[in-house]
Amino acid sequence: MFESNVMELLSRVHPATPLLLYLPLIMASLYFAWSYERLSILSLAEFFGLGLVIWTLLEYIIHRYAFHYEPKSRLGKQFHFVVHGVHHDYPNDAKRLVMPPAVSIPLAIVFYGLFFFLFGNAAPAIWSGLVGGYVCYDSIHYAIHHFPMKSAILNRLKQHHLRHHYHDDHRGYGVSSPFWDYIFGTNRK
């Protein structure tokens, strides 16, 4: 896809990478919130849940407004293709389904800083929920494109996302959850 071997290498990511990279950080962040910030188990669960909800909304917003933005300039179209267009053209490319760490790590740091600014000592627990949601999203997205779904819920998510790919890419922006598609009226009809 790229003429540069470095760019090509950085854009191809094994689907287990987010799990291996972020699960230890999530656990460490939760431990920090519990042992150093002295949050109760109930508070940890509530703040983690808040992070998950924030993730689902962020997933929807990014997918709808950034990934499906239609740029007018040649450079904008090239950038869009690299960020998301390639996924719609080659939806089963296993190495281009998860976000490269060169992008996800800086974003994770920015969100941690934002949460610390907004929520203070609850930041580690909320951040853990957000990143846990991201890891679930990447795992679900990979599974949707590469595995048969035996469970009714996962099969429904698969059908929801594949309709987005093959029938109407202006609907069904939620991948790990169709919740915000229902809220904002972008669910399939």
Short mmCIF file of N, CA and C in Angstrom, two decimals:
data_model
loop_
_atom_site.label_atom_id
_atom_site.label_comp_id
_atom_site.label_asym_id
_atom_site.label_seq_id
_atom_site.Cartn_x
_atom_site.Cartn_y
_atom_site.Cartn_z
N MET A 1 0.82 -1.19 0.00
CA MET A 1 0.00 0.00 0.00
C MET A 1 0.87 1.25 0.00
N PHE A 2 2.02 1.21 0.67
CA PHE A 2 2.90 2.37 0.75
C PHE A 2 4.18 2.10 -0.04
N GLU A 3 4.76 3.15 -0.57
CA GLU A 3 6.05 3.01 -1.24
C GLU A 3 7.17 2.89 -0.21
N SER A 4 6.96 3.43 0.96
CA SER A 4 7.95 3.38 2.02
C SER A 4 7.82 2.07 2.80
N ASN A 5 8.92 1.34 2.93
CA ASN A 5 8.91 0.10 3.71
C ASN A 5 8.60 0.37 5.18
N VAL A 6 9.06 1.50 5.70
CA VAL A 6 8.80 1.85 7.10
C VAL A 6 7.31 2.08 7.31
N MET A 7 6.67 2.86 6.42
CA MET A 7 5.22 3.12 6.54
C MET A 7 4.44 1.82 6.40
N GLU A 8 4.87 0.98 5.49
CA GLU A 8 4.19 -0.30 5.29
C GLU A 8 4.29 -1.14 6.56
N LEU A 9 5.47 -1.19 7.15
CA LEU A 9 5.67 -1.95 8.39
C LEU A 9 4.82 -1.39 9.52
N LEU A 10 4.77 -0.07 9.67
CA LEU A 10 4.01 0.56 10.75
C LEU A 10 2.51 0.43 10.58
N SER A 11 2.04 0.21 9.36
CA SER A 11 0.59 0.16 9.12
C SER A 11 0.02 -1.25 9.23
N ARG A 12 0.87 -2.24 9.28
CA ARG A 12 0.40 -3.62 9.37
C ARG A 12 0.58 -4.10 10.81
N VAL A 13 -0.51 -4.49 11.44
CA VAL A 13 -0.49 -4.82 12.86
C VAL A 13 -1.15 -6.18 13.08
N HIS A 14 -0.49 -7.03 13.84
CA HIS A 14 -1.09 -8.31 14.21
C HIS A 14 -2.30 -8.03 15.10
N PRO A 15 -3.41 -8.74 14.90
CA PRO A 15 -4.63 -8.45 15.67
C PRO A 15 -4.51 -8.66 17.18
N ALA A 16 -3.51 -9.40 17.63
CA ALA A 16 -3.34 -9.59 19.07
C ALA A 16 -2.59 -8.43 19.73
N THR A 17 -2.03 -7.54 18.94
CA THR A 17 -1.23 -6.44 19.47
C THR A 17 -1.96 -5.60 20.52
N PRO A 18 -3.20 -5.14 20.25
CA PRO A 18 -3.88 -4.34 21.29
C PRO A 18 -4.07 -5.10 22.61
N LEU A 19 -4.36 -6.39 22.52
CA LEU A 19 -4.52 -7.19 23.74
C LEU A 19 -3.21 -7.25 24.52
N LEU A 20 -2.13 -7.57 23.83
CA LEU A 20 -0.83 -7.71 24.50
C LEU A 20 -0.31 -6.37 25.03
N LEU A 21 -0.61 -5.31 24.33
CA LEU A 21 -0.14 -3.99 24.73
C LEU A 21 -0.97 -3.39 25.86
N TYR A 22 -2.29 -3.48 25.74
CA TYR A 22 -3.15 -2.72 26.65
C TYR A 22 -3.70 -3.49 27.84
N LEU A 23 -3.85 -4.80 27.76
CA LEU A 23 -4.39 -5.52 28.93
C LEU A 23 -3.50 -5.34 30.17
N PRO A 24 -2.18 -5.44 30.06
CA PRO A 24 -1.35 -5.17 31.26
C PRO A 24 -1.49 -3.73 31.76
N LEU A 25 -1.63 -2.78 30.84
CA LEU A 25 -1.78 -1.38 31.23
C LEU A 25 -3.13 -1.14 31.92
N ILE A 26 -4.16 -1.81 31.43
CA ILE A 26 -5.49 -1.70 32.06
C ILE A 26 -5.42 -2.24 33.49
N MET A 27 -4.83 -3.41 33.65
CA MET A 27 -4.73 -4.02 34.98
C MET A 27 -3.89 -3.14 35.92
N ALA A 28 -2.78 -2.62 35.41
CA ALA A 28 -1.93 -1.76 36.23
C ALA A 28 -2.65 -0.48 36.61
N SER A 29 -3.40 0.07 35.70
CA SER A 29 -4.13 1.31 35.96
C SER A 29 -5.23 1.08 37.00
N LEU A 30 -5.92 -0.05 36.90
CA LEU A 30 -6.95 -0.37 37.90
C LEU A 30 -6.31 -0.59 39.28
N TYR A 31 -5.18 -1.29 39.29
CA TYR A 31 -4.48 -1.50 40.55
C TYR A 31 -4.05 -0.16 41.16
N PHE A 32 -3.53 0.73 40.33
CA PHE A 32 -3.12 2.05 40.79
C PHE A 32 -4.31 2.81 41.37
N ALA A 33 -5.45 2.76 40.67
CA ALA A 33 -6.65 3.47 41.14
C ALA A 33 -7.11 2.93 42.49
N TRP A 34 -6.97 1.62 42.69
CA TRP A 34 -7.41 0.99 43.93
C TRP A 34 -6.40 1.22 45.06
N SER A 35 -5.12 0.97 44.78
CA SER A 35 -4.14 1.00 45.87
C SER A 35 -3.59 2.40 46.18
N TYR A 36 -3.42 3.23 45.17
CA TYR A 36 -2.84 4.56 45.41
C TYR A 36 -3.89 5.66 45.48
N GLU A 37 -4.89 5.58 44.64
CA GLU A 37 -5.95 6.59 44.66
C GLU A 37 -7.04 6.24 45.67
N ARG A 38 -6.96 5.03 46.22
CA ARG A 38 -7.87 4.57 47.28
C ARG A 38 -9.34 4.55 46.85
N LEU A 39 -9.59 4.21 45.58
CA LEU A 39 -10.97 4.07 45.13
C LEU A 39 -11.50 2.72 45.60
N SER A 40 -12.74 2.69 46.02
CA SER A 40 -13.36 1.43 46.42
C SER A 40 -13.62 0.56 45.19
N ILE A 41 -13.87 -0.71 45.43
CA ILE A 41 -14.18 -1.63 44.32
C ILE A 41 -15.43 -1.15 43.58
N LEU A 42 -16.43 -0.67 44.32
CA LEU A 42 -17.65 -0.16 43.68
C LEU A 42 -17.34 1.07 42.82
N SER A 43 -16.53 1.98 43.35
CA SER A 43 -16.14 3.16 42.57
C SER A 43 -15.35 2.76 41.33
N LEU A 44 -14.44 1.79 41.49
CA LEU A 44 -13.69 1.30 40.34
C LEU A 44 -14.63 0.79 39.25
N ALA A 45 -15.61 -0.02 39.66
CA ALA A 45 -16.55 -0.58 38.70
C ALA A 45 -17.37 0.52 38.02
N GLU A 46 -17.82 1.50 38.79
CA GLU A 46 -18.62 2.59 38.22
C GLU A 46 -17.79 3.43 37.25
N PHE A 47 -16.58 3.78 37.64
CA PHE A 47 -15.74 4.59 36.76
C PHE A 47 -15.29 3.80 35.53
N PHE A 48 -15.01 2.52 35.71
CA PHE A 48 -14.67 1.67 34.57
C PHE A 48 -15.85 1.64 33.59
N GLY A 49 -17.06 1.48 34.14
CA GLY A 49 -18.27 1.50 33.30
C GLY A 49 -18.45 2.81 32.56
N LEU A 50 -18.15 3.93 33.25
CA LEU A 50 -18.21 5.24 32.59
C LEU A 50 -17.23 5.28 31.43
N GLY A 51 -16.03 4.76 31.61
CA GLY A 51 -15.05 4.71 30.53
C GLY A 51 -15.54 3.89 29.36
N LEU A 52 -16.21 2.77 29.63
CA LEU A 52 -16.78 1.95 28.56
C LEU A 52 -17.84 2.72 27.77
N VAL A 53 -18.71 3.43 28.47
CA VAL A 53 -19.75 4.22 27.80
C VAL A 53 -19.10 5.31 26.95
N ILE A 54 -18.09 5.97 27.51
CA ILE A 54 -17.38 7.00 26.74
C ILE A 54 -16.77 6.38 25.49
N TRP A 55 -16.19 5.18 25.63
CA TRP A 55 -15.61 4.51 24.46
C TRP A 55 -16.66 4.27 23.39
N THR A 56 -17.82 3.73 23.75
CA THR A 56 -18.81 3.41 22.73
C THR A 56 -19.25 4.66 21.97
N LEU A 57 -19.40 5.77 22.69
CA LEU A 57 -19.76 7.03 22.03
C LEU A 57 -18.61 7.51 21.14
N LEU A 58 -17.40 7.42 21.64
CA LEU A 58 -16.23 7.83 20.86
C LEU A 58 -16.08 6.97 19.60
N GLU A 59 -16.27 5.67 19.77
CA GLU A 59 -16.21 4.76 18.62
C GLU A 59 -17.20 5.20 17.54
N TYR A 60 -18.42 5.48 17.94
CA TYR A 60 -19.47 5.91 17.00
C TYR A 60 -19.07 7.22 16.32
N ILE A 61 -18.66 8.22 17.11
CA ILE A 61 -18.32 9.54 16.58
C ILE A 61 -17.15 9.46 15.61
N ILE A 62 -16.10 8.75 15.99
CA ILE A 62 -14.92 8.62 15.12
C ILE A 62 -15.30 7.92 13.82
N HIS A 63 -16.03 6.81 13.94
CA HIS A 63 -16.39 6.05 12.75
C HIS A 63 -17.29 6.88 11.83
N ARG A 64 -18.26 7.55 12.39
CA ARG A 64 -19.20 8.31 11.57
C ARG A 64 -18.59 9.58 10.99
N TYR A 65 -17.95 10.38 11.83
CA TYR A 65 -17.54 11.71 11.39
C TYR A 65 -16.08 11.82 10.91
N ALA A 66 -15.20 10.94 11.37
CA ALA A 66 -13.81 11.00 10.90
C ALA A 66 -13.58 9.95 9.80
N PHE A 67 -13.94 8.70 10.08
CA PHE A 67 -13.68 7.65 9.11
C PHE A 67 -14.56 7.77 7.86
N HIS A 68 -15.73 8.34 8.00
CA HIS A 68 -16.62 8.46 6.83
C HIS A 68 -16.79 9.90 6.36
N TYR A 69 -15.88 10.74 6.77
CA TYR A 69 -15.81 12.09 6.23
C TYR A 69 -15.38 11.98 4.76
N GLU A 70 -15.98 12.79 3.91
CA GLU A 70 -15.66 12.72 2.48
C GLU A 70 -14.87 13.96 2.08
N PRO A 71 -13.54 13.85 2.10
CA PRO A 71 -12.70 15.01 1.77
C PRO A 71 -12.81 15.37 0.28
N LYS A 72 -12.51 16.62 -0.01
CA LYS A 72 -12.59 17.11 -1.39
C LYS A 72 -11.21 17.14 -2.06
N SER A 73 -10.17 17.42 -1.30
CA SER A 73 -8.83 17.56 -1.89
C SER A 73 -8.20 16.19 -2.17
N ARG A 74 -7.24 16.18 -3.07
CA ARG A 74 -6.52 14.96 -3.41
C ARG A 74 -5.77 14.41 -2.19
N LEU A 75 -5.09 15.30 -1.48
CA LEU A 75 -4.36 14.90 -0.28
C LEU A 75 -5.31 14.36 0.78
N GLY A 76 -6.45 15.02 0.96
CA GLY A 76 -7.46 14.56 1.92
C GLY A 76 -7.98 13.19 1.57
N LYS A 77 -8.21 12.95 0.29
CA LYS A 77 -8.70 11.64 -0.16
C LYS A 77 -7.66 10.55 0.08
N GLN A 78 -6.39 10.89 -0.16
CA GLN A 78 -5.32 9.91 0.09
C GLN A 78 -5.22 9.59 1.59
N PHE A 79 -5.28 10.63 2.41
CA PHE A 79 -5.21 10.43 3.85
C PHE A 79 -6.40 9.59 4.33
N HIS A 80 -7.58 9.90 3.84
CA HIS A 80 -8.78 9.14 4.22
C HIS A 80 -8.65 7.68 3.83
N PHE A 81 -8.10 7.44 2.63
CA PHE A 81 -7.94 6.06 2.19
C PHE A 81 -7.02 5.29 3.14
N VAL A 82 -5.93 5.92 3.54
CA VAL A 82 -4.98 5.27 4.44
C VAL A 82 -5.63 4.99 5.80
N VAL A 83 -6.40 5.95 6.31
CA VAL A 83 -6.98 5.83 7.65
C VAL A 83 -8.13 4.83 7.68
N HIS A 84 -9.03 4.88 6.68
CA HIS A 84 -10.20 4.00 6.76
C HIS A 84 -10.66 3.43 5.42
N GLY A 85 -10.39 4.14 4.35
CA GLY A 85 -10.86 3.69 3.04
C GLY A 85 -10.32 2.33 2.65
N VAL A 86 -9.06 2.06 2.99
CA VAL A 86 -8.47 0.77 2.68
C VAL A 86 -9.26 -0.36 3.35
N HIS A 87 -9.79 -0.10 4.53
CA HIS A 87 -10.57 -1.14 5.22
C HIS A 87 -11.85 -1.45 4.46
N HIS A 88 -12.48 -0.44 3.88
CA HIS A 88 -13.70 -0.71 3.10
C HIS A 88 -13.38 -1.37 1.77
N ASP A 89 -12.22 -1.05 1.19
CA ASP A 89 -11.83 -1.70 -0.07
C ASP A 89 -11.33 -3.12 0.15
N TYR A 90 -10.68 -3.37 1.29
CA TYR A 90 -10.13 -4.70 1.61
C TYR A 90 -10.53 -5.07 3.03
N PRO A 91 -11.83 -5.33 3.27
CA PRO A 91 -12.30 -5.53 4.64
C PRO A 91 -11.77 -6.78 5.35
N ASN A 92 -11.20 -7.71 4.60
CA ASN A 92 -10.71 -8.93 5.24
C ASN A 92 -9.20 -8.99 5.36
N ASP A 93 -8.52 -7.87 5.14
CA ASP A 93 -7.07 -7.81 5.33
C ASP A 93 -6.79 -7.87 6.83
N ALA A 94 -6.35 -9.02 7.30
CA ALA A 94 -6.21 -9.28 8.74
C ALA A 94 -5.20 -8.36 9.41
N LYS A 95 -4.24 -7.84 8.69
CA LYS A 95 -3.19 -7.01 9.28
C LYS A 95 -3.53 -5.52 9.26
N ARG A 96 -4.69 -5.15 8.73
CA ARG A 96 -5.08 -3.74 8.71
C ARG A 96 -6.44 -3.52 9.38
N LEU A 97 -6.72 -4.34 10.36
CA LEU A 97 -8.00 -4.23 11.07
C LEU A 97 -7.89 -3.53 12.42
N VAL A 98 -6.71 -3.49 12.99
CA VAL A 98 -6.54 -2.84 14.30
C VAL A 98 -5.66 -1.60 14.13
N MET A 99 -5.85 -0.66 15.04
CA MET A 99 -5.11 0.60 14.96
C MET A 99 -3.63 0.36 15.28
N PRO A 100 -2.74 0.90 14.46
CA PRO A 100 -1.30 0.75 14.75
C PRO A 100 -0.94 1.42 16.08
N PRO A 101 -0.04 0.81 16.85
CA PRO A 101 0.38 1.40 18.12
C PRO A 101 0.95 2.81 17.96
N ALA A 102 1.53 3.12 16.81
CA ALA A 102 2.06 4.47 16.58
C ALA A 102 0.96 5.52 16.65
N VAL A 103 -0.29 5.09 16.46
CA VAL A 103 -1.44 5.99 16.57
C VAL A 103 -2.14 5.79 17.92
N SER A 104 -2.35 4.53 18.31
CA SER A 104 -3.14 4.27 19.53
C SER A 104 -2.43 4.70 20.81
N ILE A 105 -1.12 4.58 20.88
CA ILE A 105 -0.40 4.96 22.10
C ILE A 105 -0.49 6.46 22.36
N PRO A 106 -0.19 7.32 21.37
CA PRO A 106 -0.37 8.76 21.63
C PRO A 106 -1.81 9.12 22.00
N LEU A 107 -2.79 8.48 21.36
CA LEU A 107 -4.19 8.75 21.71
C LEU A 107 -4.49 8.32 23.14
N ALA A 108 -3.97 7.18 23.56
CA ALA A 108 -4.18 6.70 24.93
C ALA A 108 -3.60 7.69 25.93
N ILE A 109 -2.44 8.23 25.62
CA ILE A 109 -1.80 9.22 26.51
C ILE A 109 -2.63 10.49 26.58
N VAL A 110 -3.11 10.96 25.43
CA VAL A 110 -3.95 12.17 25.40
C VAL A 110 -5.21 11.96 26.23
N PHE A 111 -5.86 10.82 26.08
CA PHE A 111 -7.08 10.57 26.84
C PHE A 111 -6.81 10.44 28.33
N TYR A 112 -5.69 9.84 28.70
CA TYR A 112 -5.36 9.78 30.12
C TYR A 112 -5.21 11.19 30.68
N GLY A 113 -4.49 12.03 29.97
CA GLY A 113 -4.31 13.42 30.40
C GLY A 113 -5.64 14.17 30.49
N LEU A 114 -6.49 13.98 29.51
CA LEU A 114 -7.81 14.62 29.52
C LEU A 114 -8.64 14.14 30.71
N PHE A 115 -8.64 12.84 30.96
CA PHE A 115 -9.39 12.30 32.09
C PHE A 115 -8.82 12.79 33.42
N PHE A 116 -7.49 12.89 33.50
CA PHE A 116 -6.89 13.39 34.73
C PHE A 116 -7.32 14.83 34.97
N PHE A 117 -7.34 15.63 33.91
CA PHE A 117 -7.77 17.03 34.01
C PHE A 117 -9.24 17.12 34.41
N LEU A 118 -10.10 16.28 33.82
CA LEU A 118 -11.54 16.34 34.07
C LEU A 118 -11.98 15.63 35.35
N PHE A 119 -11.35 14.50 35.66
CA PHE A 119 -11.86 13.64 36.73
C PHE A 119 -10.89 13.40 37.88
N GLY A 120 -9.69 13.96 37.82
CA GLY A 120 -8.75 13.82 38.93
C GLY A 120 -8.38 12.38 39.22
N ASN A 121 -8.52 11.98 40.50
CA ASN A 121 -8.06 10.65 40.91
C ASN A 121 -8.88 9.50 40.33
N ALA A 122 -10.02 9.78 39.69
CA ALA A 122 -10.80 8.73 39.03
C ALA A 122 -10.26 8.41 37.63
N ALA A 123 -9.32 9.22 37.16
CA ALA A 123 -8.80 9.07 35.79
C ALA A 123 -8.29 7.66 35.47
N PRO A 124 -7.51 7.01 36.35
CA PRO A 124 -7.01 5.68 35.98
C PRO A 124 -8.14 4.67 35.74
N ALA A 125 -9.19 4.72 36.55
CA ALA A 125 -10.30 3.77 36.39
C ALA A 125 -11.11 4.08 35.13
N ILE A 126 -11.36 5.35 34.86
CA ILE A 126 -12.12 5.72 33.66
C ILE A 126 -11.31 5.39 32.41
N TRP A 127 -10.01 5.71 32.46
CA TRP A 127 -9.13 5.40 31.33
C TRP A 127 -9.11 3.89 31.07
N SER A 128 -9.08 3.10 32.14
CA SER A 128 -9.10 1.64 31.98
C SER A 128 -10.36 1.18 31.26
N GLY A 129 -11.50 1.77 31.58
CA GLY A 129 -12.74 1.42 30.90
C GLY A 129 -12.72 1.82 29.44
N LEU A 130 -12.20 3.01 29.16
CA LEU A 130 -12.11 3.47 27.77
C LEU A 130 -11.21 2.54 26.96
N VAL A 131 -10.04 2.23 27.49
CA VAL A 131 -9.09 1.39 26.76
C VAL A 131 -9.60 -0.05 26.71
N GLY A 132 -10.26 -0.50 27.77
CA GLY A 132 -10.88 -1.83 27.73
C GLY A 132 -11.94 -1.90 26.62
N GLY A 133 -12.71 -0.84 26.46
CA GLY A 133 -13.68 -0.78 25.37
C GLY A 133 -13.00 -0.81 24.02
N TYR A 134 -11.88 -0.08 23.90
CA TYR A 134 -11.13 -0.09 22.65
C TYR A 134 -10.61 -1.50 22.32
N VAL A 135 -10.07 -2.19 23.32
CA VAL A 135 -9.56 -3.54 23.09
C VAL A 135 -10.70 -4.47 22.68
N CYS A 136 -11.84 -4.34 23.34
CA CYS A 136 -13.01 -5.15 22.95
C CYS A 136 -13.43 -4.84 21.52
N TYR A 137 -13.46 -3.54 21.19
CA TYR A 137 -13.82 -3.12 19.83
C TYR A 137 -12.89 -3.78 18.80
N ASP A 138 -11.58 -3.65 19.01
CA ASP A 138 -10.64 -4.23 18.05
C ASP A 138 -10.82 -5.75 17.95
N SER A 139 -11.02 -6.41 19.08
CA SER A 139 -11.20 -7.87 19.08
C SER A 139 -12.49 -8.27 18.38
N ILE A 140 -13.56 -7.56 18.68
CA ILE A 140 -14.85 -7.85 18.04
C ILE A 140 -14.77 -7.58 16.54
N HIS A 141 -14.15 -6.46 16.18
CA HIS A 141 -14.03 -6.10 14.77
C HIS A 141 -13.25 -7.17 14.00
N TYR A 142 -12.16 -7.64 14.57
CA TYR A 142 -11.38 -8.70 13.93
C TYR A 142 -12.24 -9.97 13.80
N ALA A 143 -12.90 -10.34 14.88
CA ALA A 143 -13.72 -11.56 14.86
C ALA A 143 -14.85 -11.47 13.83
N ILE A 144 -15.47 -10.30 13.73
CA ILE A 144 -16.55 -10.11 12.76
C ILE A 144 -16.07 -10.43 11.35
N HIS A 145 -14.87 -10.01 11.03
CA HIS A 145 -14.35 -10.20 9.68
C HIS A 145 -13.70 -11.56 9.45
N HIS A 146 -13.40 -12.31 10.51
CA HIS A 146 -12.63 -13.53 10.31
C HIS A 146 -13.17 -14.80 10.94
N PHE A 147 -14.22 -14.70 11.75
CA PHE A 147 -14.72 -15.90 12.41
C PHE A 147 -16.22 -16.05 12.24
N PRO A 148 -16.69 -17.29 12.21
CA PRO A 148 -18.15 -17.47 12.27
C PRO A 148 -18.61 -17.14 13.69
N MET A 149 -19.79 -16.59 13.80
CA MET A 149 -20.29 -16.20 15.12
C MET A 149 -21.36 -17.19 15.56
N LYS A 150 -21.07 -17.90 16.63
CA LYS A 150 -22.01 -18.90 17.15
C LYS A 150 -23.06 -18.27 18.06
N SER A 151 -22.65 -17.28 18.85
CA SER A 151 -23.59 -16.67 19.78
C SER A 151 -24.53 -15.72 19.04
N ALA A 152 -25.76 -15.64 19.50
CA ALA A 152 -26.76 -14.79 18.85
C ALA A 152 -26.36 -13.32 18.90
N ILE A 153 -25.80 -12.88 20.02
CA ILE A 153 -25.41 -11.47 20.17
C ILE A 153 -24.27 -11.14 19.20
N LEU A 154 -23.24 -11.99 19.18
CA LEU A 154 -22.12 -11.72 18.28
C LEU A 154 -22.52 -11.83 16.82
N ASN A 155 -23.40 -12.77 16.51
CA ASN A 155 -23.89 -12.89 15.14
C ASN A 155 -24.67 -11.63 14.74
N ARG A 156 -25.44 -11.08 15.66
CA ARG A 156 -26.18 -9.85 15.37
C ARG A 156 -25.22 -8.67 15.13
N LEU A 157 -24.15 -8.58 15.94
CA LEU A 157 -23.13 -7.55 15.71
C LEU A 157 -22.47 -7.74 14.34
N LYS A 158 -22.20 -8.99 13.99
CA LYS A 158 -21.59 -9.26 12.68
C LYS A 158 -22.50 -8.81 11.55
N GLN A 159 -23.77 -9.16 11.63
CA GLN A 159 -24.71 -8.75 10.58
C GLN A 159 -24.82 -7.23 10.51
N HIS A 160 -24.84 -6.58 11.66
CA HIS A 160 -24.92 -5.12 11.75
C HIS A 160 -23.72 -4.49 11.02
N HIS A 161 -22.54 -4.98 11.30
CA HIS A 161 -21.33 -4.40 10.71
C HIS A 161 -21.20 -4.76 9.23
N LEU A 162 -21.52 -5.98 8.85
CA LEU A 162 -21.38 -6.36 7.45
C LEU A 162 -22.39 -5.61 6.56
N ARG A 163 -23.55 -5.28 7.11
CA ARG A 163 -24.48 -4.43 6.35
C ARG A 163 -23.86 -3.06 6.10
N HIS A 164 -23.11 -2.56 7.09
CA HIS A 164 -22.41 -1.29 6.93
C HIS A 164 -21.41 -1.40 5.77
N HIS A 165 -20.72 -2.51 5.68
CA HIS A 165 -19.71 -2.68 4.63
C HIS A 165 -20.33 -2.91 3.25
N TYR A 166 -21.34 -3.74 3.18
CA TYR A 166 -21.78 -4.23 1.87
C TYR A 166 -23.13 -3.70 1.40
N HIS A 167 -23.86 -2.97 2.26
CA HIS A 167 -25.17 -2.48 1.82
C HIS A 167 -25.31 -0.96 1.92
N ASP A 168 -24.93 -0.39 3.05
CA ASP A 168 -25.10 1.05 3.24
C ASP A 168 -24.09 1.55 4.26
N ASP A 169 -23.01 2.18 3.75
CA ASP A 169 -21.97 2.63 4.67
C ASP A 169 -22.31 3.96 5.34
N HIS A 170 -23.55 4.43 5.17
CA HIS A 170 -24.03 5.61 5.89
C HIS A 170 -24.91 5.23 7.08
N ARG A 171 -24.89 3.96 7.43
CA ARG A 171 -25.63 3.44 8.58
C ARG A 171 -24.76 2.42 9.30
N GLY A 172 -25.07 2.19 10.55
CA GLY A 172 -24.37 1.14 11.30
C GLY A 172 -22.93 1.48 11.62
N TYR A 173 -22.71 2.61 12.28
CA TYR A 173 -21.34 3.03 12.62
C TYR A 173 -20.80 2.34 13.86
N GLY A 174 -21.66 1.89 14.73
CA GLY A 174 -21.20 1.18 15.92
C GLY A 174 -20.75 -0.22 15.53
N VAL A 175 -19.58 -0.61 15.98
CA VAL A 175 -19.06 -1.95 15.69
C VAL A 175 -19.22 -2.84 16.91
N SER A 176 -18.78 -2.37 18.06
CA SER A 176 -18.88 -3.18 19.26
C SER A 176 -20.25 -3.07 19.91
N SER A 177 -21.04 -2.09 19.49
CA SER A 177 -22.41 -1.92 19.99
C SER A 177 -23.20 -1.04 19.04
N PRO A 178 -24.43 -1.43 18.72
CA PRO A 178 -25.26 -0.58 17.87
C PRO A 178 -26.04 0.48 18.66
N PHE A 179 -25.77 0.59 19.97
CA PHE A 179 -26.54 1.48 20.84
C PHE A 179 -26.67 2.89 20.28
N TRP A 180 -25.53 3.53 19.92
CA TRP A 180 -25.58 4.92 19.46
C TRP A 180 -26.21 5.03 18.08
N ASP A 181 -26.19 3.96 17.28
CA ASP A 181 -26.91 3.97 16.01
C ASP A 181 -28.42 4.11 16.26
N TYR A 182 -28.91 3.44 17.29
CA TYR A 182 -30.32 3.59 17.65
C TYR A 182 -30.61 5.00 18.16
N ILE A 183 -29.74 5.52 19.01
CA ILE A 183 -29.93 6.84 19.59
C ILE A 183 -29.94 7.92 18.51
N PHE A 184 -28.99 7.85 17.57
CA PHE A 184 -28.85 8.90 16.55
C PHE A 184 -29.54 8.58 15.22
N GLY A 185 -30.29 7.49 15.17
CA GLY A 185 -31.09 7.19 13.99
C GLY A 185 -30.29 6.69 12.79
N THR A 186 -29.14 6.10 13.04
CA THR A 186 -28.34 5.59 11.93
C THR A 186 -28.32 4.06 11.89
N ASN A 187 -29.24 3.44 12.60
CA ASN A 187 -29.34 1.99 12.54
C ASN A 187 -30.00 1.62 11.22
N ARG A 188 -29.77 0.39 10.79
CA ARG A 188 -30.40 -0.06 9.54
C ARG A 188 -31.92 -0.04 9.70
N LYS A 189 -32.59 0.15 8.60
CA LYS A 189 -34.07 0.19 8.64
C LYS A 189 -34.64 -1.14 8.28
#
